[in-house]
Structures are given as C-alpha cells and as structure tokens.
Amino acid sequence: DIQMTQSPSSLSASVGDSVTITCRASQDIRNSLAWYQQIPGKAPKLLLYAASRLESGVPSRFSGSGSGTDYTLTISSLQPEDFATYYCQQYYNTPQAFGPGTRVDIK
Amino acid sequence: QGQLVQSGPEVKKPGASVKVSCKASGYKFTSYGLTWVRQAPGQGLEWLGRVSGYNGNTNYAQKLQGRVTMTIDTSTSTAYMDLRSLRSDDTAVYYCARIALAGWLDYWGQGTVVTVSS
C-alpha cells in the first residue's frame, strides 16, 4: 500500500501570508494526487487534481506542483476563509490513501 | 451540477450493523463510481472503498474486508454502504464522494454520523 505523509501537521499564519504544505508518497504516484480543504463540520472540498490542475471555481491563489513522490500545495495571500485543514490524496492505486492533514490556523 | 445526499444519523450498539445510503442527482449515475470515506472524531480522512456506478464492482480497504459491503441501485441512483459487527472505533462521520475521471473526488455528500455505543 502507498503511504502518504504531510508536513507540517499544523501551522499558524496571518491573512495575506503565503503558505506551503508538503505531501510525500511512499512511491512514485505519477502526479495522481488531489488536494482537499475541510472546514470543521463540513465535507471536504476538492481544490486541485492531477497535482496541479485547479478545480473549477477554486480561487487562483491555490496552486499545486510536484512530481514523483513529492508534492506541494501553496496558498498565496491567505484569506480568512482559507483557515481550514488540508489533505492530500493519492489515486494512483487502491487503497487511495489520504495524508494525515495539515491544519492552518490564524496567527 | 452533481449532488450527493446521504441518509440521517445512526446510533447503534456494538455488534450491530448499519446501512448508509447516498442518493445521487444531477449527473448520469452509471458513468461514475463512488468512494466511501470516514472520519473519526478529531481524526483525518480514511478511505474505505469504492463501488462502480456502472456494474457495482467494488474495492475495499483491507482492514474492513469481511465487514463491509458496498452496493448500488441504478434504478434510484443510490449507493449503499453496509458495515457489520460494529465496534466503538467505527464511530465516525461517513462520507460518499463521486469519483471523477481518473480518481479524484469531485462531489461529496454531507456526511452521516454513525455512533456506536452500548
């Protein structure tokens, strides 16, 4: 099974800051990676897929990059509605594991 | 726009079974699969398995093998997840989500709270 890790597990930032979250897979997942945002009490929301493709309707301040085993999610100019937990997920093969999540808090 | 609506909260005793439904609308049900994901209180997301909306073929997480069954009813565009021999650590919010094209999850249900308690 492919294992997913994320770092950091949490971070504190201010409105307007740029933040980067890293996701690492235990083997090459060939860009088969999605990022989700979850606000407490709500279902996850798709942000990006295929490592760097922005889902329709998602603001352009969200961007993704990476290849092989290492991927990043960058949020430029954090907005108040961006304080949430972010998860990566590989869909290269089953089980399609999620990373443990990164919580982004207000500093 | 696709939409997934799940059944309501459940409270079960250890050893019992629960069946959660996920009704799809706004898209052709048989053209997409569905994944089930759960989230224990204060924890992250756990992939449970997936079911084809076309023919009902399934893949399950190994830790649930033998206790979980995922099915579909194409006449009502509804997917079901049946979890048996419930334990306290099955207490979680259970989500269904549509599998888009190559495998990412583009639409999510609102979640169903399942509580297992004696």
CSV table of C-alpha atoms in Angstrom, one decimal:
chain,number,residue,atom,x,y,z
A,1,ASP,CA,0.0,0.0,0.0
A,2,ILE,CA,1.1,3.6,-0.7
A,3,GLN,CA,1.6,5.6,2.5
A,4,MET,CA,1.1,9.4,2.4
A,5,THR,CA,2.7,11.9,4.8
A,6,GLN,CA,2.2,15.7,5.1
A,7,SER,CA,4.2,18.4,6.7
A,8,PRO,CA,3.8,20.4,8.7
A,9,SER,CA,0.9,18.9,10.7
A,10,SER,CA,-0.2,22.4,11.6
A,11,LEU,CA,0.9,26.0,11.0
A,12,SER,CA,-0.2,29.5,12.1
A,13,ALA,CA,-0.3,32.3,9.6
A,14,SER,CA,-1.8,35.7,9.1
A,15,VAL,CA,-4.2,37.0,6.4
A,16,GLY,CA,-2.1,37.9,3.4
A,17,ASP,CA,0.7,35.4,4.1
A,18,SER,CA,1.8,32.8,1.6
A,19,VAL,CA,1.9,29.2,2.9
A,20,THR,CA,3.2,25.9,1.5
A,21,ILE,CA,2.2,22.4,2.5
A,22,THR,CA,4.2,19.4,1.5
A,23,CYS,CA,2.8,15.9,0.7
A,24,ARG,CA,5.0,12.9,0.2
A,25,ALA,CA,4.1,9.4,-1.1
A,26,SER,CA,6.0,6.2,-0.3
A,27,GLN,CA,6.4,5.5,-4.0
A,28,ASP,CA,6.0,7.3,-7.3
A,29,ILE,CA,2.3,8.2,-7.9
A,30,ARG,CA,2.8,9.8,-11.3
A,31,ASN,CA,1.0,13.1,-10.4
A,32,SER,CA,-2.1,11.1,-9.3
A,33,LEU,CA,-2.6,13.5,-6.4
A,34,ALA,CA,-5.5,15.6,-5.2
A,35,TRP,CA,-5.8,18.3,-2.6
A,36,TYR,CA,-8.9,18.9,-0.4
A,37,GLN,CA,-9.9,21.6,2.0
A,38,GLN,CA,-12.0,20.8,5.0
A,39,ILE,CA,-13.7,23.3,7.2
A,40,PRO,CA,-14.8,21.9,10.6
A,41,GLY,CA,-18.2,20.4,10.5
A,42,LYS,CA,-18.2,20.3,6.7
A,43,ALA,CA,-17.4,17.8,4.0
A,44,PRO,CA,-14.0,18.0,2.2
A,45,LYS,CA,-13.9,20.2,-0.9
A,46,LEU,CA,-11.7,19.4,-3.9
A,47,LEU,CA,-9.1,22.1,-4.7
A,48,LEU,CA,-6.7,20.5,-7.1
A,49,TYR,CA,-6.2,17.3,-9.0
A,50,ALA,CA,-3.5,15.8,-11.2
A,51,ALA,CA,-1.1,17.5,-8.8
A,52,SER,CA,-1.5,21.0,-10.3
A,53,ARG,CA,-4.9,21.3,-12.0
A,54,LEU,CA,-7.3,23.7,-10.3
A,55,GLU,CA,-10.8,22.5,-9.8
A,56,SER,CA,-13.4,24.8,-11.4
A,57,GLY,CA,-14.5,27.6,-9.1
A,58,VAL,CA,-11.4,27.4,-6.9
A,59,PRO,CA,-9.6,30.7,-6.5
A,60,SER,CA,-6.3,31.0,-8.3
A,61,ARG,CA,-4.4,31.7,-5.1
A,62,PHE,CA,-4.3,27.9,-4.7
A,63,SER,CA,-1.7,26.2,-6.7
A,64,GLY,CA,0.0,22.8,-6.7
A,65,SER,CA,3.2,21.4,-8.0
A,66,GLY,CA,5.4,18.3,-7.8
A,67,SER,CA,6.2,15.0,-9.3
A,68,GLY,CA,7.2,11.5,-8.4
A,69,THR,CA,6.8,11.2,-4.7
A,70,ASP,CA,6.9,14.9,-3.6
A,71,TYR,CA,4.1,17.4,-4.0
A,72,THR,CA,3.3,20.9,-2.6
A,73,LEU,CA,0.2,23.0,-2.1
A,74,THR,CA,0.7,26.7,-2.0
A,75,ILE,CA,-1.8,29.3,-0.9
A,76,SER,CA,-0.7,32.8,-1.8
A,77,SER,CA,-2.2,35.7,0.1
A,78,LEU,CA,-4.2,33.7,2.7
A,79,GLN,CA,-7.8,34.8,3.1
A,80,PRO,CA,-10.0,34.4,6.2
A,81,GLU,CA,-12.0,31.6,4.6
A,82,ASP,CA,-8.7,29.6,3.9
A,83,PHE,CA,-8.2,28.7,7.6
A,84,ALA,CA,-9.0,25.0,7.5
A,85,THR,CA,-7.4,21.6,7.3
A,86,TYR,CA,-5.9,20.5,4.1
A,87,TYR,CA,-5.5,16.8,2.9
A,88,CYS,CA,-3.7,15.3,0.0
A,89,GLN,CA,-4.8,12.0,-1.5
A,90,GLN,CA,-3.2,9.7,-4.0
A,91,TYR,CA,-5.5,8.0,-6.5
A,92,TYR,CA,-2.7,6.1,-8.4
A,93,ASN,CA,-3.9,2.8,-6.9
A,94,THR,CA,-6.0,1.3,-4.2
A,95,PRO,CA,-6.3,1.9,-1.3
A,96,GLN,CA,-6.4,5.5,-2.3
A,97,ALA,CA,-4.9,6.8,0.9
A,98,PHE,CA,-5.1,10.3,2.3
A,99,GLY,CA,-2.4,12.2,4.1
A,100,PRO,CA,-2.9,12.9,7.8
A,101,GLY,CA,-3.8,16.6,7.2
A,102,THR,CA,-2.3,20.0,7.8
A,103,ARG,CA,-4.3,22.4,9.9
A,104,VAL,CA,-3.9,26.1,9.0
A,105,ASP,CA,-4.7,28.4,11.9
A,106,ILE,CA,-4.9,32.1,12.3
A,107,LYS,CA,-1.8,33.6,14.0
B,1,GLN,CA,-24.1,20.1,-11.0
B,2,GLY,CA,-23.8,16.8,-9.2
B,3,GLN,CA,-25.2,16.3,-5.8
B,4,LEU,CA,-25.0,13.5,-3.2
B,5,VAL,CA,-27.5,13.4,-0.3
B,6,GLN,CA,-26.8,10.9,2.5
B,7,SER,CA,-29.1,9.3,5.0
B,8,GLY,CA,-29.5,10.6,8.5
B,9,PRO,CA,-27.5,9.9,11.7
B,10,GLU,CA,-27.5,6.5,13.3
B,11,VAL,CA,-26.9,5.2,16.8
B,12,LYS,CA,-26.0,1.5,17.1
B,13,LYS,CA,-24.9,-0.9,19.7
B,14,PRO,CA,-21.6,-2.8,19.4
B,15,GLY,CA,-22.1,-5.9,17.2
B,16,ALA,CA,-25.0,-4.4,15.2
B,17,SER,CA,-25.0,-3.4,11.6
B,18,VAL,CA,-25.6,0.0,9.9
B,19,LYS,CA,-26.5,0.8,6.3
B,20,VAL,CA,-25.8,4.3,5.0
B,21,SER,CA,-27.3,5.5,1.7
B,22,CYS,CA,-26.1,8.1,-0.8
B,23,LYS,CA,-28.5,9.3,-3.4
B,24,ALA,CA,-27.0,10.9,-6.5
B,25,SER,CA,-28.6,13.5,-8.7
B,26,GLY,CA,-27.6,16.0,-11.4
B,27,TYR,CA,-25.4,13.5,-13.4
B,28,LYS,CA,-25.5,10.1,-15.0
B,29,PHE,CA,-25.1,7.7,-12.1
B,30,THR,CA,-23.8,4.8,-14.2
B,31,SER,CA,-21.0,6.8,-15.6
B,32,TYR,CA,-19.2,7.4,-12.3
B,33,GLY,CA,-18.0,5.4,-9.4
B,34,LEU,CA,-18.4,6.3,-5.7
B,35,THR,CA,-16.0,6.2,-2.9
B,36,TRP,CA,-16.8,5.9,0.8
B,37,VAL,CA,-14.6,7.8,3.3
B,38,ARG,CA,-14.9,8.1,7.1
B,39,GLN,CA,-13.6,10.5,9.7
B,40,ALA,CA,-13.4,9.5,13.3
B,41,PRO,CA,-13.9,12.4,15.9
B,42,GLY,CA,-10.9,14.7,15.7
B,43,GLN,CA,-9.1,12.5,13.1
B,44,GLY,CA,-8.2,12.5,9.5
B,45,LEU,CA,-9.9,11.0,6.4
B,46,GLU,CA,-9.9,7.2,5.9
B,47,TRP,CA,-10.5,5.6,2.6
B,48,LEU,CA,-13.0,2.7,3.0
B,49,GLY,CA,-13.5,1.5,-0.6
B,50,ARG,CA,-15.2,2.3,-3.8
B,51,VAL,CA,-18.0,0.9,-6.0
B,52,SER,CA,-18.6,1.3,-9.7
B,53,GLY,CA,-21.8,3.0,-10.7
B,54,TYR,CA,-21.8,1.0,-13.9
B,55,ASN,CA,-21.6,-2.6,-12.7
B,56,GLY,CA,-21.3,-2.5,-8.9
B,57,ASN,CA,-17.7,-3.8,-8.9
B,58,THR,CA,-16.0,-3.0,-5.6
B,59,ASN,CA,-12.6,-2.5,-3.9
B,60,TYR,CA,-12.5,-2.4,-0.2
B,61,ALA,CA,-9.9,-1.3,2.4
B,62,GLN,CA,-8.2,-4.4,3.7
B,63,LYS,CA,-9.0,-3.5,7.4
B,64,LEU,CA,-12.7,-3.7,6.6
B,65,GLN,CA,-12.7,-6.8,4.5
B,66,GLY,CA,-15.4,-9.1,5.6
B,67,ARG,CA,-17.4,-6.4,7.5
B,68,VAL,CA,-18.3,-4.0,4.7
B,69,THR,CA,-20.4,-4.3,1.6
B,70,MET,CA,-20.9,-1.5,-0.9
B,71,THR,CA,-23.8,-1.8,-3.4
B,72,ILE,CA,-25.7,0.3,-5.9
B,73,ASP,CA,-29.2,0.6,-7.1
B,74,THR,CA,-29.2,2.1,-10.5
B,75,SER,CA,-33.0,2.5,-10.6
B,76,THR,CA,-32.8,5.0,-7.8
B,77,SER,CA,-29.2,6.3,-8.4
B,78,THR,CA,-28.4,5.3,-4.9
B,79,ALA,CA,-25.3,3.8,-3.4
B,80,TYR,CA,-25.2,1.9,-0.1
B,81,MET,CA,-22.6,1.1,2.5
B,82,ASP,CA,-23.4,-1.7,4.9
B,83,LEU,CA,-21.0,-2.1,7.9
B,84,ARG,CA,-21.4,-5.1,10.2
B,85,SER,CA,-20.2,-6.2,13.6
B,86,LEU,CA,-19.8,-2.6,14.6
B,87,ARG,CA,-17.3,-1.6,17.2
B,88,SER,CA,-16.8,1.6,19.2
B,89,ASP,CA,-13.9,2.6,16.9
B,90,ASP,CA,-16.3,2.6,13.9
B,91,THR,CA,-17.8,5.8,15.4
B,92,ALA,CA,-17.3,8.4,12.7
B,93,VAL,CA,-18.8,10.6,10.1
B,94,TYR,CA,-19.2,8.6,6.9
B,95,TYR,CA,-19.0,10.3,3.5
B,96,CYS,CA,-19.7,9.2,0.0
B,97,ALA,CA,-17.9,11.0,-2.8
B,98,ARG,CA,-18.1,10.8,-6.6
B,99,ILE,CA,-15.0,9.6,-8.4
B,100,ALA,CA,-14.2,11.9,-11.3
B,101,LEU,CA,-12.5,10.6,-14.4
B,102,ALA,CA,-9.1,9.3,-13.2
B,103,GLY,CA,-9.9,9.0,-9.5
B,104,TRP,CA,-10.1,12.3,-7.6
B,105,LEU,CA,-13.3,13.0,-5.6
B,106,ASP,CA,-15.2,16.0,-7.0
B,107,TYR,CA,-18.6,15.9,-5.3
B,108,TRP,CA,-19.1,14.9,-1.6
B,109,GLY,CA,-22.2,14.0,0.4
B,110,GLN,CA,-22.9,16.0,3.5
B,111,GLY,CA,-21.8,13.1,5.8
B,112,THR,CA,-23.6,10.7,8.0
B,113,VAL,CA,-22.8,10.4,11.7
B,114,VAL,CA,-22.6,6.9,12.9
B,115,THR,CA,-22.3,6.4,16.7
B,116,VAL,CA,-21.5,3.0,18.2
B,117,SER,CA,-22.2,2.9,21.9
B,118,SER,CA,-23.6,0.5,24.4
